[in-house]
Coordinates of C-alpha atoms and ligand atoms in Angstrom, one line a residue:
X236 CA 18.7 -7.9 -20.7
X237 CA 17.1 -9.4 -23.8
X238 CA 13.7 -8.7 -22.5
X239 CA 15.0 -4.8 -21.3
X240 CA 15.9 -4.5 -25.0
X241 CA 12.8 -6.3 -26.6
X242 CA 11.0 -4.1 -24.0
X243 CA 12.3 -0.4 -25.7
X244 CA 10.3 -1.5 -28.8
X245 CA 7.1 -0.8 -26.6
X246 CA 6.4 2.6 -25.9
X247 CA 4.3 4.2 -23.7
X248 CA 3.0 8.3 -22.9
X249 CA 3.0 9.1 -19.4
X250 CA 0.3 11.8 -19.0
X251 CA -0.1 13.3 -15.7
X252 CA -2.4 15.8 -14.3
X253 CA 0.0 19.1 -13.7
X254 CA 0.3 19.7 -9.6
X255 CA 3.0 18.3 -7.5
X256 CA 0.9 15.5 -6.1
X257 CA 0.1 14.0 -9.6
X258 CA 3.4 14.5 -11.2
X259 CA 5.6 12.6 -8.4
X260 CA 3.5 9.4 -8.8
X261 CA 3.7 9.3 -12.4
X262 CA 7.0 10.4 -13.3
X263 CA 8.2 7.8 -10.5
X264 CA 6.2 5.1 -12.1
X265 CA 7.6 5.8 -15.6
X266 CA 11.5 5.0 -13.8
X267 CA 10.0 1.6 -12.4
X268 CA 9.0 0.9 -15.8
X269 CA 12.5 2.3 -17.7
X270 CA 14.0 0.0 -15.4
X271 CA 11.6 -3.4 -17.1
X272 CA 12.3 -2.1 -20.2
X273 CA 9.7 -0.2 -21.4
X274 CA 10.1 3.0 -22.6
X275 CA 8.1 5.9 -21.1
X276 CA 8.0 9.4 -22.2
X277 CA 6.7 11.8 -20.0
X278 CA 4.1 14.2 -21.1
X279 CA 3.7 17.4 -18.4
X280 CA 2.1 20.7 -19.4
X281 CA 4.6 22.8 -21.5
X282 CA 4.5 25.4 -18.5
X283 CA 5.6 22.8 -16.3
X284 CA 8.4 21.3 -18.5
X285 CA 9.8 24.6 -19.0
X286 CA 10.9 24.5 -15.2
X287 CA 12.6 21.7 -15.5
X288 CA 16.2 22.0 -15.9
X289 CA 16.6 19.2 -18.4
X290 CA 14.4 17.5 -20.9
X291 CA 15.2 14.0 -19.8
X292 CA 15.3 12.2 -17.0
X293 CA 18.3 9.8 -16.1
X294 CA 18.2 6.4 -15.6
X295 CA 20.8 3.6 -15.3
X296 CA 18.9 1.0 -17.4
X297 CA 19.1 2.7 -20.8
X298 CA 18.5 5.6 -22.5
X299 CA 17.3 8.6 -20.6
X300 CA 13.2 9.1 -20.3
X301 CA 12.0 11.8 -22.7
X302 CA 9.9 14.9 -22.0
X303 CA 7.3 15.9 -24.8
X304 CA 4.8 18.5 -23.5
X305 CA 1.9 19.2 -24.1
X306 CA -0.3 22.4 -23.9
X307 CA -3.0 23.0 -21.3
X308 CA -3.6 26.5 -23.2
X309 CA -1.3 28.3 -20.6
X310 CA 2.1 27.8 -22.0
X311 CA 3.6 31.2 -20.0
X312 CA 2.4 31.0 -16.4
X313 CA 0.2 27.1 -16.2
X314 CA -2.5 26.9 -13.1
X315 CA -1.7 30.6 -12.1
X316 CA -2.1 32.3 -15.4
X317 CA -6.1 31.5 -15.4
X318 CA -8.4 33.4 -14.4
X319 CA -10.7 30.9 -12.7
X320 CA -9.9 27.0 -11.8
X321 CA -13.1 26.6 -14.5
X322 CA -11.4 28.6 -17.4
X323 CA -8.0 26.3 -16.3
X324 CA -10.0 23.0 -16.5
X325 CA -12.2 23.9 -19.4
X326 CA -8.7 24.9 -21.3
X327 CA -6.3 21.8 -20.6
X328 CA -10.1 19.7 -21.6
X329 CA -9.5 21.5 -25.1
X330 CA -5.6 21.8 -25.6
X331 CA -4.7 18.6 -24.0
X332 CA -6.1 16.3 -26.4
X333 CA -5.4 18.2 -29.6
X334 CA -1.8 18.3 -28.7
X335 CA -1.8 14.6 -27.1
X336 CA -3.0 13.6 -30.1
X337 CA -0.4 15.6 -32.4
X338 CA 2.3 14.1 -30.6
X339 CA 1.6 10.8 -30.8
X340 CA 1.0 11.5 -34.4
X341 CA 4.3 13.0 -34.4
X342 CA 6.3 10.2 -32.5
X343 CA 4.4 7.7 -35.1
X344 CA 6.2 9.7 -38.1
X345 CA 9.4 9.6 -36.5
X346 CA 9.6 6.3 -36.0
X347 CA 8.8 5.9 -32.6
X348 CA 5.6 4.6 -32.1
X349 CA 3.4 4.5 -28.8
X350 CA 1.5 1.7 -27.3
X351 CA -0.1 2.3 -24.5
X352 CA -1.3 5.8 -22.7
X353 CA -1.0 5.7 -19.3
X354 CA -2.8 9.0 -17.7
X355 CA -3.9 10.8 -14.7
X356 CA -7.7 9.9 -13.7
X357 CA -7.9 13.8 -13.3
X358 CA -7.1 14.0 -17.4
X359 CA -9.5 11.4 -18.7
X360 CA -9.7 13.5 -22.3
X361 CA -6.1 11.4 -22.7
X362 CA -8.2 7.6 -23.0
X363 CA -10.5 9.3 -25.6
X364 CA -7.5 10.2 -27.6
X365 CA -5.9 6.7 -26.8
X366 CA -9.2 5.0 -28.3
X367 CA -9.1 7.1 -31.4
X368 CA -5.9 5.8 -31.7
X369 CA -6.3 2.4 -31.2
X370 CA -3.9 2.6 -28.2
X371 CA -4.1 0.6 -24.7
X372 CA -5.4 2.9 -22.4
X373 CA -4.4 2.7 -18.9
X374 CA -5.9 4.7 -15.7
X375 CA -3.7 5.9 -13.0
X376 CA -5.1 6.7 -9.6
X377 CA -2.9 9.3 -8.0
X378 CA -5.2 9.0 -4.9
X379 CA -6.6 6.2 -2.3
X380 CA -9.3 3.4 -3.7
X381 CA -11.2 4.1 -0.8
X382 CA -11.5 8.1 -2.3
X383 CA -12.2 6.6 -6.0
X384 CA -14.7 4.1 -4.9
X385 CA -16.9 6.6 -3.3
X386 CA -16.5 9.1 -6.1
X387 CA -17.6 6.3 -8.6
X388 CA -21.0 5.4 -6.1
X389 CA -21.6 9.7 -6.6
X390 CA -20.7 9.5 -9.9
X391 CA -22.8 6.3 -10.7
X392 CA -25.9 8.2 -8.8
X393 CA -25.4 5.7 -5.6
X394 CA -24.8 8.4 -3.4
X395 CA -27.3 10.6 -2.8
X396 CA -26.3 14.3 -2.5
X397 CA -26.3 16.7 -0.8
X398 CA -25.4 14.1 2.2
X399 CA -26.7 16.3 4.6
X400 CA -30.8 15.8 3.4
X401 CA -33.1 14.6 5.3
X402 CA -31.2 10.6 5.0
X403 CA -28.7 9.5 6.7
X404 CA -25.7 11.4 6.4
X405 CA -23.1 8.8 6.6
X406 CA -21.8 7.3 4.0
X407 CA -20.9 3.1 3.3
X408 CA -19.2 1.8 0.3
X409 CA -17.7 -1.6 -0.2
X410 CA -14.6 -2.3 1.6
X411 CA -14.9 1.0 3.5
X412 CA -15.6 1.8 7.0
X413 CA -18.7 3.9 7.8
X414 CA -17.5 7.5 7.1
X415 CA -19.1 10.6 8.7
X416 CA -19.4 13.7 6.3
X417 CA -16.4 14.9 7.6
X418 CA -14.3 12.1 6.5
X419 CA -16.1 12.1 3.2
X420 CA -13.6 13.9 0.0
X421 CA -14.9 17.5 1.1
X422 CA -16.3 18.2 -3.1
X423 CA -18.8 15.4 -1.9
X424 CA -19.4 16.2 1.7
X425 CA -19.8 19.8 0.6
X426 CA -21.5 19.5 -2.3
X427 CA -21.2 23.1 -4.3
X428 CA -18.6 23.9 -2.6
X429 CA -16.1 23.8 -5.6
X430 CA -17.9 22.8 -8.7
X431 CA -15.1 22.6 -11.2
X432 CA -13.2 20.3 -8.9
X433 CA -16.1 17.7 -8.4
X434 CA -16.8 17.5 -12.1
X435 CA -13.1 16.9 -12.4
X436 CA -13.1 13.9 -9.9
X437 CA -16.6 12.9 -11.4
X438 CA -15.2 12.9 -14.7
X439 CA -12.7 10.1 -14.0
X440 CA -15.5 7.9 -14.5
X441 CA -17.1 9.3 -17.5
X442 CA -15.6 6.9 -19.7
X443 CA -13.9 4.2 -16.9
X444 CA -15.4 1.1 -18.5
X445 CA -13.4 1.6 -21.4
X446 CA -10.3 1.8 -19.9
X447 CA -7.9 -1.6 -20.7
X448 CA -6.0 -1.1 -17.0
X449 CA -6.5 0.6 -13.8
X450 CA -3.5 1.5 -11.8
X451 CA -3.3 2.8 -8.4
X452 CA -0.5 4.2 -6.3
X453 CA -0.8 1.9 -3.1
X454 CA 0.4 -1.4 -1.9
X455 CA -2.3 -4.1 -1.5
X456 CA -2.7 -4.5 2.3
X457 CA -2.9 -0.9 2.6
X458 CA -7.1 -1.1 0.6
X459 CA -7.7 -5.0 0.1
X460 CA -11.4 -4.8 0.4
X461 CA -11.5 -1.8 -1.9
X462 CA -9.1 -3.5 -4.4
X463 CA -11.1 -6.2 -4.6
X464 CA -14.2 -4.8 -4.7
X465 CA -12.9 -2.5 -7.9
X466 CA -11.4 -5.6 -9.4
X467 CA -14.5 -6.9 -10.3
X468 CA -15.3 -4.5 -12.1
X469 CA -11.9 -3.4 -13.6
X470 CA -8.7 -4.9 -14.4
X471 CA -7.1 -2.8 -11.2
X472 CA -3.7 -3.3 -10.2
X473 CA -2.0 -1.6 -7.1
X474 CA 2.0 -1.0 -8.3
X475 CA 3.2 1.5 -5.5
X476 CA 3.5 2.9 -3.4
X477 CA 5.7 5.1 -5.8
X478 CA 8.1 6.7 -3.5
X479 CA 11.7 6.3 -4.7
X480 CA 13.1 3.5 -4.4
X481 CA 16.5 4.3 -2.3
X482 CA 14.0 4.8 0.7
X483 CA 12.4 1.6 -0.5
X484 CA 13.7 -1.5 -2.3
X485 CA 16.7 0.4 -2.9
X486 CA 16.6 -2.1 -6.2
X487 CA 16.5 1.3 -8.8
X488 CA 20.0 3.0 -7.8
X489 CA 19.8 6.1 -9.5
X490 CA 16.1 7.0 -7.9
X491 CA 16.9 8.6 -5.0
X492 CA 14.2 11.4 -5.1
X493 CA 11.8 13.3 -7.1
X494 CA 12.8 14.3 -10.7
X495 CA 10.7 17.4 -10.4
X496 CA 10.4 20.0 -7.6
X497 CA 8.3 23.2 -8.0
X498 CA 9.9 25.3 -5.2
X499 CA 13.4 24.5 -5.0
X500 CA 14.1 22.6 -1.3
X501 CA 16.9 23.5 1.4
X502 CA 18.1 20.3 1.7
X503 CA 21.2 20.9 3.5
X504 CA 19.7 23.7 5.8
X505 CA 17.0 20.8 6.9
X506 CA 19.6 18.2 7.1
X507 CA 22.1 20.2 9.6
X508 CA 19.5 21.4 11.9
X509 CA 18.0 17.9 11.8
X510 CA 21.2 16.4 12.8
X511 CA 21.8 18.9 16.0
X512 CA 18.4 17.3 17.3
X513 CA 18.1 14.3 19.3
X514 CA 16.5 11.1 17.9
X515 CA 12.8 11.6 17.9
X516 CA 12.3 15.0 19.2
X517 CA 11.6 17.0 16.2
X518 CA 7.9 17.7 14.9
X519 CA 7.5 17.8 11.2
X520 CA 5.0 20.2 9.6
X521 CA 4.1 20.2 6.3
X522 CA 1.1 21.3 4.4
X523 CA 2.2 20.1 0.8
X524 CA 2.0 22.1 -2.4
X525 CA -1.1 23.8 -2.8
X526 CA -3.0 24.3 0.4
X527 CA -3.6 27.6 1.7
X528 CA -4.0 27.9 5.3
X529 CA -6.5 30.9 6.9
X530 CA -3.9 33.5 9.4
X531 CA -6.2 32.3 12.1
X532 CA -5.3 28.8 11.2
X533 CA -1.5 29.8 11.1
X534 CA -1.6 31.9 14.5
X535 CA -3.4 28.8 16.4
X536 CA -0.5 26.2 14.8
X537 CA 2.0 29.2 15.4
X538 CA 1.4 28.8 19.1
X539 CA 1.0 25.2 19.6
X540 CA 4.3 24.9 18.6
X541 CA 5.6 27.0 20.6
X542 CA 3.8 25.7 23.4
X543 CA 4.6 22.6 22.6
X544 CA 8.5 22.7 23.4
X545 CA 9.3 20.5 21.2
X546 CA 11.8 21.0 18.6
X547 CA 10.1 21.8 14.9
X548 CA 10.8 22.0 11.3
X549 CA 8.0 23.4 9.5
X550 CA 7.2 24.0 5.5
X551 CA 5.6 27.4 5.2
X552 CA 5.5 27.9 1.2
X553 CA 7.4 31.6 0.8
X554 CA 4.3 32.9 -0.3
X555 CA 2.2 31.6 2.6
X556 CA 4.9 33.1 4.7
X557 CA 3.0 36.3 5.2
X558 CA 0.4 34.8 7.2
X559 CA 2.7 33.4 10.0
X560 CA 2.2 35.4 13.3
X561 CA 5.2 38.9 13.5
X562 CA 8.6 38.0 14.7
X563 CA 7.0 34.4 15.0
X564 CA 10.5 32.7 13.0
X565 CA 12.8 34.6 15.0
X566 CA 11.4 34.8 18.7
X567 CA 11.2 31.0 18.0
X568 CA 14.6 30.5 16.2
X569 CA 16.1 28.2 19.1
X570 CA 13.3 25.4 19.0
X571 CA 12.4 25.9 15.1
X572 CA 13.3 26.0 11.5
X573 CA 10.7 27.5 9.3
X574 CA 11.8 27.1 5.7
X575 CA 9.8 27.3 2.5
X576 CA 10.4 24.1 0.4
X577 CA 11.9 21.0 2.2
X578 CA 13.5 17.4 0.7
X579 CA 10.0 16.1 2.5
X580 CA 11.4 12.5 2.0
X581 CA 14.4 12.9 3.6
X582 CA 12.8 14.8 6.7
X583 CA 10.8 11.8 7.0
X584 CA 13.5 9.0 6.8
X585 CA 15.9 11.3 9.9
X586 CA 15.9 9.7 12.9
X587 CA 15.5 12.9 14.7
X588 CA 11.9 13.0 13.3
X589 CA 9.2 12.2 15.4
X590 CA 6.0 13.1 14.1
X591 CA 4.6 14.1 10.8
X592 CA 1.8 17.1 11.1
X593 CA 0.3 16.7 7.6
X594 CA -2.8 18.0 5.6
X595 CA -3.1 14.4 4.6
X596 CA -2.2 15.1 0.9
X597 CA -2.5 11.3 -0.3
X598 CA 1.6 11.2 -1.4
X599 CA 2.3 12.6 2.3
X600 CA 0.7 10.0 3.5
X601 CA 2.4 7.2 1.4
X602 CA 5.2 8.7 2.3
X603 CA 5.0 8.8 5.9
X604 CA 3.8 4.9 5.8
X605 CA 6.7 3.9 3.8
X606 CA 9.1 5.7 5.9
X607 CA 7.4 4.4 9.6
X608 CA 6.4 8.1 10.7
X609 CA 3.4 8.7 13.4
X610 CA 1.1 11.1 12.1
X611 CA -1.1 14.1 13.4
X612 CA -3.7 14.2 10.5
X613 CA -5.0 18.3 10.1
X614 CA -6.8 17.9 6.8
X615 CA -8.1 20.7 4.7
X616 CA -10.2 19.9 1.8
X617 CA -10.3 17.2 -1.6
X618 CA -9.2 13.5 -0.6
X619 CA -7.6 14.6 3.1
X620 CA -10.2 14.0 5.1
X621 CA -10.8 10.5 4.1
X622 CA -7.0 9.7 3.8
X623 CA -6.8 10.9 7.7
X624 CA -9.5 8.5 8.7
X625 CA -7.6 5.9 7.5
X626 CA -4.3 7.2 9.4
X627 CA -6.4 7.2 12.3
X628 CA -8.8 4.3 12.1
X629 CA -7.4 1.8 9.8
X630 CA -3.6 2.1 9.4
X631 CA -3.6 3.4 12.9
X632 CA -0.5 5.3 12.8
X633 CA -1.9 8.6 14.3
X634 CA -4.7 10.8 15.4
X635 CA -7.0 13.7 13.6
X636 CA -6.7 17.1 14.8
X637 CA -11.0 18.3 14.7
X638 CA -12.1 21.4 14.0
X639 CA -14.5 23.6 16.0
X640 CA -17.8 25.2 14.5
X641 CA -15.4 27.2 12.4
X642 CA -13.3 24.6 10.8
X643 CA -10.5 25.7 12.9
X644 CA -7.9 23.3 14.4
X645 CA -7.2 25.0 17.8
X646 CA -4.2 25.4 19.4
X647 CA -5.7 23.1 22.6
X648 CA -6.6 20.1 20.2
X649 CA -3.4 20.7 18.5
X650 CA -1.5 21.2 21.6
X651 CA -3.3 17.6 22.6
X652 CA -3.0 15.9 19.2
X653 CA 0.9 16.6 19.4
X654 CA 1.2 15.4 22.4
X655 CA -0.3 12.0 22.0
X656 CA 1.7 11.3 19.3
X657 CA 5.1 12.7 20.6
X658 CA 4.9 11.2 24.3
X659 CA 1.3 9.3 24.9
X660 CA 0.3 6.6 26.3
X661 CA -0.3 5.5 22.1
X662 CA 3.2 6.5 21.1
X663 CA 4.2 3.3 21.2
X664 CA 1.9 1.8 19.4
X665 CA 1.8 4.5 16.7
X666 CA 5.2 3.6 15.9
X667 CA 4.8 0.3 15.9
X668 CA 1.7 0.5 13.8
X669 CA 3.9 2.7 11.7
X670 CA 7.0 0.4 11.3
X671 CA 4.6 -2.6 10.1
X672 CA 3.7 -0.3 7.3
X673 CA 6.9 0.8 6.6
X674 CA 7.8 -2.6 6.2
X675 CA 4.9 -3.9 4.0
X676 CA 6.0 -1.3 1.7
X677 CA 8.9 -2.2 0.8
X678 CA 8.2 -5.8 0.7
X679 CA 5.3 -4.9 -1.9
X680 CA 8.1 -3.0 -3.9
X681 CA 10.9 -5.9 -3.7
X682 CA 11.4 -8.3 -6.4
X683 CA 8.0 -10.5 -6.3
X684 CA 6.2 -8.4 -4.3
X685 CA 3.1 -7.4 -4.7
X686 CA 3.4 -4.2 -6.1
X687 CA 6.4 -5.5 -8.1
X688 CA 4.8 -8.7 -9.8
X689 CA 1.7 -6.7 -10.8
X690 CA 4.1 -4.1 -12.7
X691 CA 5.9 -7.2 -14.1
X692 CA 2.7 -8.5 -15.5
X693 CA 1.7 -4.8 -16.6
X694 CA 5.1 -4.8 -18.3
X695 CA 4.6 -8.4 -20.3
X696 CA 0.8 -7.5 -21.2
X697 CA 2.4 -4.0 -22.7
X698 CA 6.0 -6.0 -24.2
X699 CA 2.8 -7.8 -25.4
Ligands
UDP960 N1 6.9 17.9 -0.7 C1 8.2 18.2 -0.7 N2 8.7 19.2 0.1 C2 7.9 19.9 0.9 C3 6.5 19.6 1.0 C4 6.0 18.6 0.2 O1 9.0 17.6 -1.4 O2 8.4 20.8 1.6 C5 6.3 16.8 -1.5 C6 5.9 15.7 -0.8 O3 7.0 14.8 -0.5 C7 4.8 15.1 -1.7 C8 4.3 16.3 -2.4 O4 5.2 17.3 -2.2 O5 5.4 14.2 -2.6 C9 2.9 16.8 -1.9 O6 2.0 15.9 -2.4 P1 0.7 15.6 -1.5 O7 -0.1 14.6 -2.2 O8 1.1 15.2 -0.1 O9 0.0 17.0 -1.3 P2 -0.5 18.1 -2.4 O10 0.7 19.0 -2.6 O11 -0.9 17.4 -3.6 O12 -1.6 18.8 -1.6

């Protein structure tokens, strides 16, 4: 306890990129840390913070965890309100570190001092201000080291792009299986394809090698060759994965889900129907928070499902709802549920799921090792492709649904993908696969585990 109080005298900015996928991670770190006595406060975009319904989060270990936004220049509307991903990018570049820096000017007159900033690789403007302050300045990886190692070796000139020249088009990096294009982040595979995006992943390494820690959101066995390839170079530490820890450790009491949603889930709808279904029979579909599926794409899914006969629950975002084939949601109202924002974790922890069809966003796929869920891996752009050749290949916990000439996933190879996983020859080794991984993640979260001992020594280096 002495150390939990010592530890409120250090205090540390949280500053995450603003998407669903960035937020989760970090705002989930910031409890582990409330709970060693630090003392986070959480910096999302004022957009974002104004959905919130509180400006604190909870905890049982002391006071709450403060919100203090900051502006990416679209205070009214956020990522929606631009009119182009580059004027959205170019903005939060400007307005996040002028108001980063005024609040931790601000928190300095009132008395409340920060140590340490401890931000998003995607908003690597926040070290720059830490360094002008004098502050510790701490990366956090919100996706795999495998999908960071290769974007340093682009970033570094060691991959040659386009891959597709007259070279070889694979690509090797330490630690790494040999990755064809396709499994390659898609803003390197198809280079041009969206600009903006690849300078934003590129500029995660602009100014790396000043960075005083590197965290990343994964347990250790999960990328050891990675890890300790990146170690040599940087003081990296693997501290997740960050998925809350009643589905985990079950050590933090109060963190039993996500403090910050931005659709609003139907968490008892899902949990009913999922309790009518037998153990195991129901496909879960979910393509996270920002993909946006083709009608072709939905139509092909649409019918595999149906074809399927299996029982499914399936995420379609309200306003990707449009897309889904006519009468699709009530012709198929006795084998489905089709609802526009689940609780995704506790889908994933009922027994009555039995496979996880993901776009490999990189928390899905924490999530569905942590909670011992075979996979069908139907990736659509950024870090997916390589995150599902890692579900396929090395944590071996599912398959990956191709595309044809089109970059369609047919209803056949879905139809076959679903299959395999649900009642193959491989289902049993999926799932056993998956429950080793389900189990090394909580061990790397339980007191002097992995995970757990490098946030310990995070927390005493910070304490200081
Ligand atoms: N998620 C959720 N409910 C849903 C779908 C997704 O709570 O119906 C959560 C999911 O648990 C994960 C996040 O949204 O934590 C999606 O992040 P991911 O990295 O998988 O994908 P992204 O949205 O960034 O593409």
């Amino acid at each position: 306890m002495e150390d939990a109080k010592q530890g409120q005298k250090a205090h540390v900015l949280v500053v995450p990129f603003p998407g669903q996928g960035h937020i989760n991670p970090m705002f989930q770190f910031s409890k582990r840390l409330a709970s060693k006595g630090i003392k986070p406060t959480l910096t999302p975009t004022i957009y974002i913070s104004k959905s919130m319904q509180t400006h604190t989060i909870p905890t049982q270990y002391g006071p709450p965890i403060q919100i203090r936004p900051i502006s990416d220049g679209y205070d009214d509307g956020g990522y929606a309100q631009a009119e182009s991903t580059k004027a959205y990018l170019d903005s939060i570049a400007i307005e996040g570190p002028k108001t980063l820096a005024q609040l931790i000017q601000k928190l300095a007159e009132e008395g409340d001092p920060v140590k340490a900033v401890i931000y998003d690789g995607f908003a690597p403007w926040a070290l720059d201000v830490a360094k002008k302050f004098g502050l510790v300045g701490v990366l956090f990886f919100t996706q795999s080291c495998s999908v960071n190692s290769i974007y340093y070796h682009v970033q570094r000139g060691l991959i040659e792009l386009p891959l597709l020249g007259p070279g070889p088009s694979t690509v090797s990096v330490p630690g790494v299986p040999e990755l064809q294009p396709w499994e390659v982040p898609s803003f390197v595979e198809n280079y041009g394809s969206y600009p903006f995006w690849f300078d934003a992943v590129m500029e995660q390494f602009s100014n790396i090698d000043q960075v005083d820690w590197v965290l990343c959101n994964i347990f250790y066995d999960m990328e050891i060759e990675v890890v300790d390839w990146m170690s040599k170079m940087w003081k990296v530490k693997t501290i997740g994965p960050t998925v809350p820890s009643y589905y985990l450790d079950k050590r933090l009491e109060d963190d039993k889900d996500y403090s910050l949603q931005f659709f609003k889930p139907n968490t008892v709808l899902c949990k009913n129907w999922l309790d009518s279904k037998p153990k195991e029979s129901v496909i879960y579909i979910s393509f996270g928070s920002a993909a946006e599926l083709s009608e072709e794409q939905f139509k092909e899914l649409s019918c595999s499902l149906r074809n399927s006969h299996n029982n499914f629950l399936w995420v379609v975002r309200e306003k990707e709802q449009t897309k889904l084939p006519k009468g699709f949601i009530d012709e198929t109202s006795k084998q489905g549920l089709v609802v526009g924002w689940a609780s995704q974790l506790d889908i994933l922890a009922h027994e009555a799921t039995g496979c996880f069809v993901t776009h490999c966003g990189f928390n899905s796929v924490l999530e569905t090792l942590s909670l011992g869920v075979p996979v069908v891996a139907v990736p659509q752009w950024t870090d997916q492709g390589t995150n599902a050749k890692f579900v396929e290949d090395v944590w071996r916990i599912g398959v990956r649904a191709k595309v044809d000439e089109k970059g369609i996933v047919r209803k056949e190879m879905l139809e076959e993908c679903i299959k395999e996983v649900m009642e193959g020859e491989n289902r049993e080794e999926f799932k056993k696969n998956a429950a080793k991984w389900k189990k090394l993640a909580k061990e790397a979260m339980y007191e002097g585990g992995s995970s757990d001992k490098n946030i310990d020594e995070f927390v005493a280096y910070v304490i200081g």
